[in-house]
């Protein structure tokens, strides 16, 4: 296993404790033409989408979207199991089409955090696939909760943050 040395102190930093997402985009992994990760291995400097591809905005209303991470350890390797949970609020045929697309896709998530605007990236290498989709017409407004996560057959992904330019690029190339 490679030895990575810590070169920064682990400090609190006096940043507020706000939780949740200010914004979330999903991108079909197959529609990313290129990506540039910094030499530190944890900073996404830039991405380029294939011609005509769009980032998919996800409403983060009342914490209706979130990302969680958990270590996944395999023999000789460790990575992060990343999970994106989101709510599909649309109960029309458009909402059903969204659910069907989420069931069969492989995605990368870009999430702007409420506390400071850091941009967390999930699924950049392994992608995120549907793990569950649950709805109940008698609870939670009848909305559907979708969970996308790191595929079971992968070692996991990496903890990555994106530069603000990546968010700006996604906003300029989003579905409307």
PDB file of C-alpha atoms in Angstrom:
ATOM      1  CA  UNK A   1       0.000   0.000   0.000  1.00  0.00           C
ATOM      2  CA  UNK A   2       1.294   3.463  -0.861  1.00  0.00           C
ATOM      3  CA  UNK A   3       2.369   5.636   2.025  1.00  0.00           C
ATOM      4  CA  UNK A   4       0.781   9.068   1.985  1.00  0.00           C
ATOM      5  CA  UNK A   5       2.160  11.465   4.552  1.00  0.00           C
ATOM      6  CA  UNK A   6       0.063  14.136   6.218  1.00  0.00           C
ATOM      7  CA  UNK A   7       1.460  17.576   5.509  1.00  0.00           C
ATOM      8  CA  UNK A   8      -1.269  19.702   7.123  1.00  0.00           C
ATOM      9  CA  UNK A   9      -2.466  20.099  10.681  1.00  0.00           C
ATOM     10  CA  UNK A  10      -5.930  18.770  11.506  1.00  0.00           C
ATOM     11  CA  UNK A  11      -7.686  21.849  12.882  1.00  0.00           C
ATOM     12  CA  UNK A  12     -11.206  23.154  13.435  1.00  0.00           C
ATOM     13  CA  UNK A  13     -10.640  26.379  11.487  1.00  0.00           C
ATOM     14  CA  UNK A  14     -13.573  28.299  13.001  1.00  0.00           C
ATOM     15  CA  UNK A  15     -15.833  27.565  10.023  1.00  0.00           C
ATOM     16  CA  UNK A  16     -19.533  27.508  10.833  1.00  0.00           C
ATOM     17  CA  UNK A  17     -21.378  24.268  11.369  1.00  0.00           C
ATOM     18  CA  UNK A  18     -24.029  24.712   8.677  1.00  0.00           C
ATOM     19  CA  UNK A  19     -25.187  21.423   7.214  1.00  0.00           C
ATOM     20  CA  UNK A  20     -26.751  20.492   3.917  1.00  0.00           C
ATOM     21  CA  UNK A  21     -26.296  21.261   0.261  1.00  0.00           C
ATOM     22  CA  UNK A  22     -26.697  24.640  -1.407  1.00  0.00           C
ATOM     23  CA  UNK A  23     -26.839  22.965  -4.812  1.00  0.00           C
ATOM     24  CA  UNK A  24     -26.345  19.635  -6.576  1.00  0.00           C
ATOM     25  CA  UNK A  25     -25.653  18.632 -10.172  1.00  0.00           C
ATOM     26  CA  UNK A  26     -25.631  15.128 -11.600  1.00  0.00           C
ATOM     27  CA  UNK A  27     -23.693  14.410 -14.769  1.00  0.00           C
ATOM     28  CA  UNK A  28     -23.899  11.205 -16.755  1.00  0.00           C
ATOM     29  CA  UNK A  29     -20.416   9.715 -16.396  1.00  0.00           C
ATOM     30  CA  UNK A  30     -20.378   8.793 -20.089  1.00  0.00           C
ATOM     31  CA  UNK A  31     -20.883  12.476 -20.956  1.00  0.00           C
ATOM     32  CA  UNK A  32     -17.643  13.678 -19.345  1.00  0.00           C
ATOM     33  CA  UNK A  33     -15.159  14.135 -22.174  1.00  0.00           C
ATOM     34  CA  UNK A  34     -12.210  15.022 -19.936  1.00  0.00           C
ATOM     35  CA  UNK A  35     -11.266  15.838 -16.375  1.00  0.00           C
ATOM     36  CA  UNK A  36      -8.186  17.396 -14.853  1.00  0.00           C
ATOM     37  CA  UNK A  37      -7.228  16.453 -11.315  1.00  0.00           C
ATOM     38  CA  UNK A  38      -4.417  18.390  -9.606  1.00  0.00           C
ATOM     39  CA  UNK A  39      -1.168  16.741  -8.578  1.00  0.00           C
ATOM     40  CA  UNK A  40      -2.517  16.501  -5.010  1.00  0.00           C
ATOM     41  CA  UNK A  41      -4.988  13.882  -6.297  1.00  0.00           C
ATOM     42  CA  UNK A  42      -7.919  15.423  -4.435  1.00  0.00           C
ATOM     43  CA  UNK A  43      -8.699  18.642  -6.340  1.00  0.00           C
ATOM     44  CA  UNK A  44     -10.679  18.614  -9.568  1.00  0.00           C
ATOM     45  CA  UNK A  45      -9.397  21.566 -11.576  1.00  0.00           C
ATOM     46  CA  UNK A  46     -11.641  21.239 -14.634  1.00  0.00           C
ATOM     47  CA  UNK A  47     -14.049  19.037 -16.557  1.00  0.00           C
ATOM     48  CA  UNK A  48     -15.348  19.161 -20.090  1.00  0.00           C
ATOM     49  CA  UNK A  49     -18.638  17.621 -21.172  1.00  0.00           C
ATOM     50  CA  UNK A  50     -19.123  16.004 -24.562  1.00  0.00           C
ATOM     51  CA  UNK A  51     -20.856  18.162 -27.141  1.00  0.00           C
ATOM     52  CA  UNK A  52     -24.534  18.656 -26.303  1.00  0.00           C
ATOM     53  CA  UNK A  53     -24.288  17.124 -22.800  1.00  0.00           C
ATOM     54  CA  UNK A  54     -25.881  18.944 -19.878  1.00  0.00           C
ATOM     55  CA  UNK A  55     -25.480  18.906 -16.112  1.00  0.00           C
ATOM     56  CA  UNK A  56     -28.704  17.911 -14.349  1.00  0.00           C
ATOM     57  CA  UNK A  57     -29.684  20.284 -11.522  1.00  0.00           C
ATOM     58  CA  UNK A  58     -31.203  18.613  -8.457  1.00  0.00           C
ATOM     59  CA  UNK A  59     -33.432  20.566  -6.076  1.00  0.00           C
ATOM     60  CA  UNK A  60     -32.014  20.553  -2.527  1.00  0.00           C
ATOM     61  CA  UNK A  61     -35.247  21.792  -0.952  1.00  0.00           C
ATOM     62  CA  UNK A  62     -35.309  21.144   2.827  1.00  0.00           C
ATOM     63  CA  UNK A  63     -32.314  18.794   2.641  1.00  0.00           C
ATOM     64  CA  UNK A  64     -34.026  16.678  -0.037  1.00  0.00           C
ATOM     65  CA  UNK A  65     -30.549  15.782  -1.292  1.00  0.00           C
ATOM     66  CA  UNK A  66     -27.456  14.688   0.589  1.00  0.00           C
ATOM     67  CA  UNK A  67     -24.127  12.916   0.210  1.00  0.00           C
ATOM     68  CA  UNK A  68     -22.654  10.449   2.663  1.00  0.00           C
ATOM     69  CA  UNK A  69     -19.277   8.715   2.682  1.00  0.00           C
ATOM     70  CA  UNK A  70     -18.088   5.504   4.311  1.00  0.00           C
ATOM     71  CA  UNK A  71     -14.796   3.687   3.982  1.00  0.00           C
ATOM     72  CA  UNK A  72     -14.833   0.558   1.862  1.00  0.00           C
ATOM     73  CA  UNK A  73     -11.894  -1.746   2.546  1.00  0.00           C
ATOM     74  CA  UNK A  74     -10.944  -4.593   0.239  1.00  0.00           C
ATOM     75  CA  UNK A  75      -7.860  -6.786   0.314  1.00  0.00           C
ATOM     76  CA  UNK A  76      -4.918  -4.413  -0.085  1.00  0.00           C
ATOM     77  CA  UNK A  77      -6.999  -1.386  -1.083  1.00  0.00           C
ATOM     78  CA  UNK A  78      -9.380   1.083   0.469  1.00  0.00           C
ATOM     79  CA  UNK A  79     -11.678   3.642  -1.050  1.00  0.00           C
ATOM     80  CA  UNK A  80     -14.807   5.561  -0.213  1.00  0.00           C
ATOM     81  CA  UNK A  81     -18.318   4.299  -0.731  1.00  0.00           C
ATOM     82  CA  UNK A  82     -20.147   7.459  -1.720  1.00  0.00           C
ATOM     83  CA  UNK A  83     -23.917   7.690  -1.545  1.00  0.00           C
ATOM     84  CA  UNK A  84     -26.149  10.409  -2.969  1.00  0.00           C
ATOM     85  CA  UNK A  85     -29.724  10.432  -1.741  1.00  0.00           C
ATOM     86  CA  UNK A  86     -32.198  12.680  -3.516  1.00  0.00           C
ATOM     87  CA  UNK A  87     -35.930  13.213  -3.732  1.00  0.00           C
ATOM     88  CA  UNK A  88     -37.903  13.217  -6.974  1.00  0.00           C
ATOM     89  CA  UNK A  89     -40.779  15.611  -6.311  1.00  0.00           C
ATOM     90  CA  UNK A  90     -42.445  15.265  -9.719  1.00  0.00           C
ATOM     91  CA  UNK A  91     -45.360  12.795  -9.748  1.00  0.00           C
ATOM     92  CA  UNK A  92     -46.166  13.251 -13.460  1.00  0.00           C
ATOM     93  CA  UNK A  93     -44.876  11.319 -16.455  1.00  0.00           C
ATOM     94  CA  UNK A  94     -41.818  13.610 -16.398  1.00  0.00           C
ATOM     95  CA  UNK A  95     -41.067  12.376 -12.872  1.00  0.00           C
ATOM     96  CA  UNK A  96     -41.468   8.766 -13.972  1.00  0.00           C
ATOM     97  CA  UNK A  97     -39.027   9.376 -16.847  1.00  0.00           C
ATOM     98  CA  UNK A  98     -36.520  10.863 -14.377  1.00  0.00           C
ATOM     99  CA  UNK A  99     -36.861   7.789 -12.159  1.00  0.00           C
ATOM    100  CA  UNK A 100     -36.313   5.445 -15.111  1.00  0.00           C
ATOM    101  CA  UNK A 101     -33.186   7.354 -16.181  1.00  0.00           C
ATOM    102  CA  UNK A 102     -31.804   7.222 -12.630  1.00  0.00           C
ATOM    103  CA  UNK A 103     -32.390   3.456 -12.517  1.00  0.00           C
ATOM    104  CA  UNK A 104     -30.205   2.765 -15.533  1.00  0.00           C
ATOM    105  CA  UNK A 105     -27.555   5.499 -15.387  1.00  0.00           C
ATOM    106  CA  UNK A 106     -24.049   5.931 -14.043  1.00  0.00           C
ATOM    107  CA  UNK A 107     -23.500   9.395 -12.598  1.00  0.00           C
ATOM    108  CA  UNK A 108     -21.026  11.806 -11.070  1.00  0.00           C
ATOM    109  CA  UNK A 109     -22.386  14.222  -8.444  1.00  0.00           C
ATOM    110  CA  UNK A 110     -21.147  17.758  -7.790  1.00  0.00           C
ATOM    111  CA  UNK A 111     -22.465  19.201  -4.537  1.00  0.00           C
ATOM    112  CA  UNK A 112     -21.947  22.736  -3.265  1.00  0.00           C
ATOM    113  CA  UNK A 113     -21.965  22.675   0.526  1.00  0.00           C
ATOM    114  CA  UNK A 114     -23.902  25.318   2.468  1.00  0.00           C
ATOM    115  CA  UNK A 115     -21.005  26.038   4.806  1.00  0.00           C
ATOM    116  CA  UNK A 116     -18.443  27.904   2.762  1.00  0.00           C
ATOM    117  CA  UNK A 117     -19.306  26.743  -0.715  1.00  0.00           C
ATOM    118  CA  UNK A 118     -16.823  23.863  -1.017  1.00  0.00           C
ATOM    119  CA  UNK A 119     -17.743  21.622  -3.947  1.00  0.00           C
ATOM    120  CA  UNK A 120     -17.731  17.923  -3.104  1.00  0.00           C
ATOM    121  CA  UNK A 121     -17.416  15.474  -5.987  1.00  0.00           C
ATOM    122  CA  UNK A 122     -18.829  11.937  -5.685  1.00  0.00           C
ATOM    123  CA  UNK A 123     -18.361   9.125  -8.168  1.00  0.00           C
ATOM    124  CA  UNK A 124     -15.693  10.712 -10.365  1.00  0.00           C
ATOM    125  CA  UNK A 125     -13.862   7.420 -10.921  1.00  0.00           C
ATOM    126  CA  UNK A 126     -16.292   4.596 -10.087  1.00  0.00           C
ATOM    127  CA  UNK A 127     -19.533   6.417 -10.888  1.00  0.00           C
ATOM    128  CA  UNK A 128     -22.768   6.236  -8.906  1.00  0.00           C
ATOM    129  CA  UNK A 129     -25.528   3.749  -9.698  1.00  0.00           C
ATOM    130  CA  UNK A 130     -29.061   3.250  -8.401  1.00  0.00           C
ATOM    131  CA  UNK A 131     -29.045   1.274  -5.156  1.00  0.00           C
ATOM    132  CA  UNK A 132     -32.628   1.905  -4.072  1.00  0.00           C
ATOM    133  CA  UNK A 133     -35.734   3.802  -5.057  1.00  0.00           C
ATOM    134  CA  UNK A 134     -38.566   4.056  -2.560  1.00  0.00           C
ATOM    135  CA  UNK A 135     -41.892   5.844  -2.556  1.00  0.00           C
ATOM    136  CA  UNK A 136     -44.999   5.688  -0.433  1.00  0.00           C
ATOM    137  CA  UNK A 137     -48.238   7.354  -1.485  1.00  0.00           C
ATOM    138  CA  UNK A 138     -49.261   7.588   2.177  1.00  0.00           C
ATOM    139  CA  UNK A 139     -46.067   9.167   3.552  1.00  0.00           C
ATOM    140  CA  UNK A 140     -43.481  11.854   2.838  1.00  0.00           C
ATOM    141  CA  UNK A 141     -45.752  13.686   0.433  1.00  0.00           C
ATOM    142  CA  UNK A 142     -45.872  10.661  -1.848  1.00  0.00           C
ATOM    143  CA  UNK A 143     -42.457  11.641  -3.224  1.00  0.00           C
ATOM    144  CA  UNK A 144     -39.816   9.127  -4.304  1.00  0.00           C
ATOM    145  CA  UNK A 145     -36.423   8.858  -2.614  1.00  0.00           C
ATOM    146  CA  UNK A 146     -33.580   7.649  -4.830  1.00  0.00           C
ATOM    147  CA  UNK A 147     -30.224   6.412  -3.570  1.00  0.00           C
ATOM    148  CA  UNK A 148     -27.256   6.386  -5.942  1.00  0.00           C
ATOM    149  CA  UNK A 149     -24.054   4.814  -4.639  1.00  0.00           C
ATOM    150  CA  UNK A 150     -20.645   3.496  -5.523  1.00  0.00           C
ATOM    151  CA  UNK A 151     -21.069   0.175  -7.376  1.00  0.00           C
ATOM    152  CA  UNK A 152     -20.717  -2.940  -5.202  1.00  0.00           C
ATOM    153  CA  UNK A 153     -17.991  -4.440  -7.387  1.00  0.00           C
ATOM    154  CA  UNK A 154     -15.616  -1.480  -7.049  1.00  0.00           C
ATOM    155  CA  UNK A 155     -13.052  -0.682  -4.365  1.00  0.00           C
ATOM    156  CA  UNK A 156     -14.678   2.707  -3.941  1.00  0.00           C
ATOM    157  CA  UNK A 157     -13.919   6.227  -5.044  1.00  0.00           C
ATOM    158  CA  UNK A 158     -11.747   9.080  -3.791  1.00  0.00           C
ATOM    159  CA  UNK A 159     -12.546  12.103  -1.658  1.00  0.00           C
ATOM    160  CA  UNK A 160     -12.363  14.982  -4.139  1.00  0.00           C
ATOM    161  CA  UNK A 161     -13.281  18.658  -4.095  1.00  0.00           C
ATOM    162  CA  UNK A 162     -13.697  20.820  -7.190  1.00  0.00           C
ATOM    163  CA  UNK A 163     -12.496  24.329  -7.866  1.00  0.00           C
ATOM    164  CA  UNK A 164     -15.193  27.048  -8.227  1.00  0.00           C
ATOM    165  CA  UNK A 165     -14.526  27.130 -11.991  1.00  0.00           C
ATOM    166  CA  UNK A 166     -15.964  23.601 -12.252  1.00  0.00           C
ATOM    167  CA  UNK A 167     -19.233  24.766 -10.639  1.00  0.00           C
ATOM    168  CA  UNK A 168     -19.346  27.782 -12.949  1.00  0.00           C
ATOM    169  CA  UNK A 169     -18.866  25.484 -15.947  1.00  0.00           C
ATOM    170  CA  UNK A 170     -21.697  23.179 -14.800  1.00  0.00           C
ATOM    171  CA  UNK A 171     -24.035  26.137 -14.256  1.00  0.00           C
ATOM    172  CA  UNK A 172     -23.308  27.371 -17.783  1.00  0.00           C
ATOM    173  CA  UNK A 173     -24.022  23.881 -19.174  1.00  0.00           C
ATOM    174  CA  UNK A 174     -27.102  22.779 -17.225  1.00  0.00           C
ATOM    175  CA  UNK A 175     -30.558  21.630 -18.216  1.00  0.00           C
ATOM    176  CA  UNK A 176     -33.172  24.329 -17.838  1.00  0.00           C
TER     177      UNK A 176
END
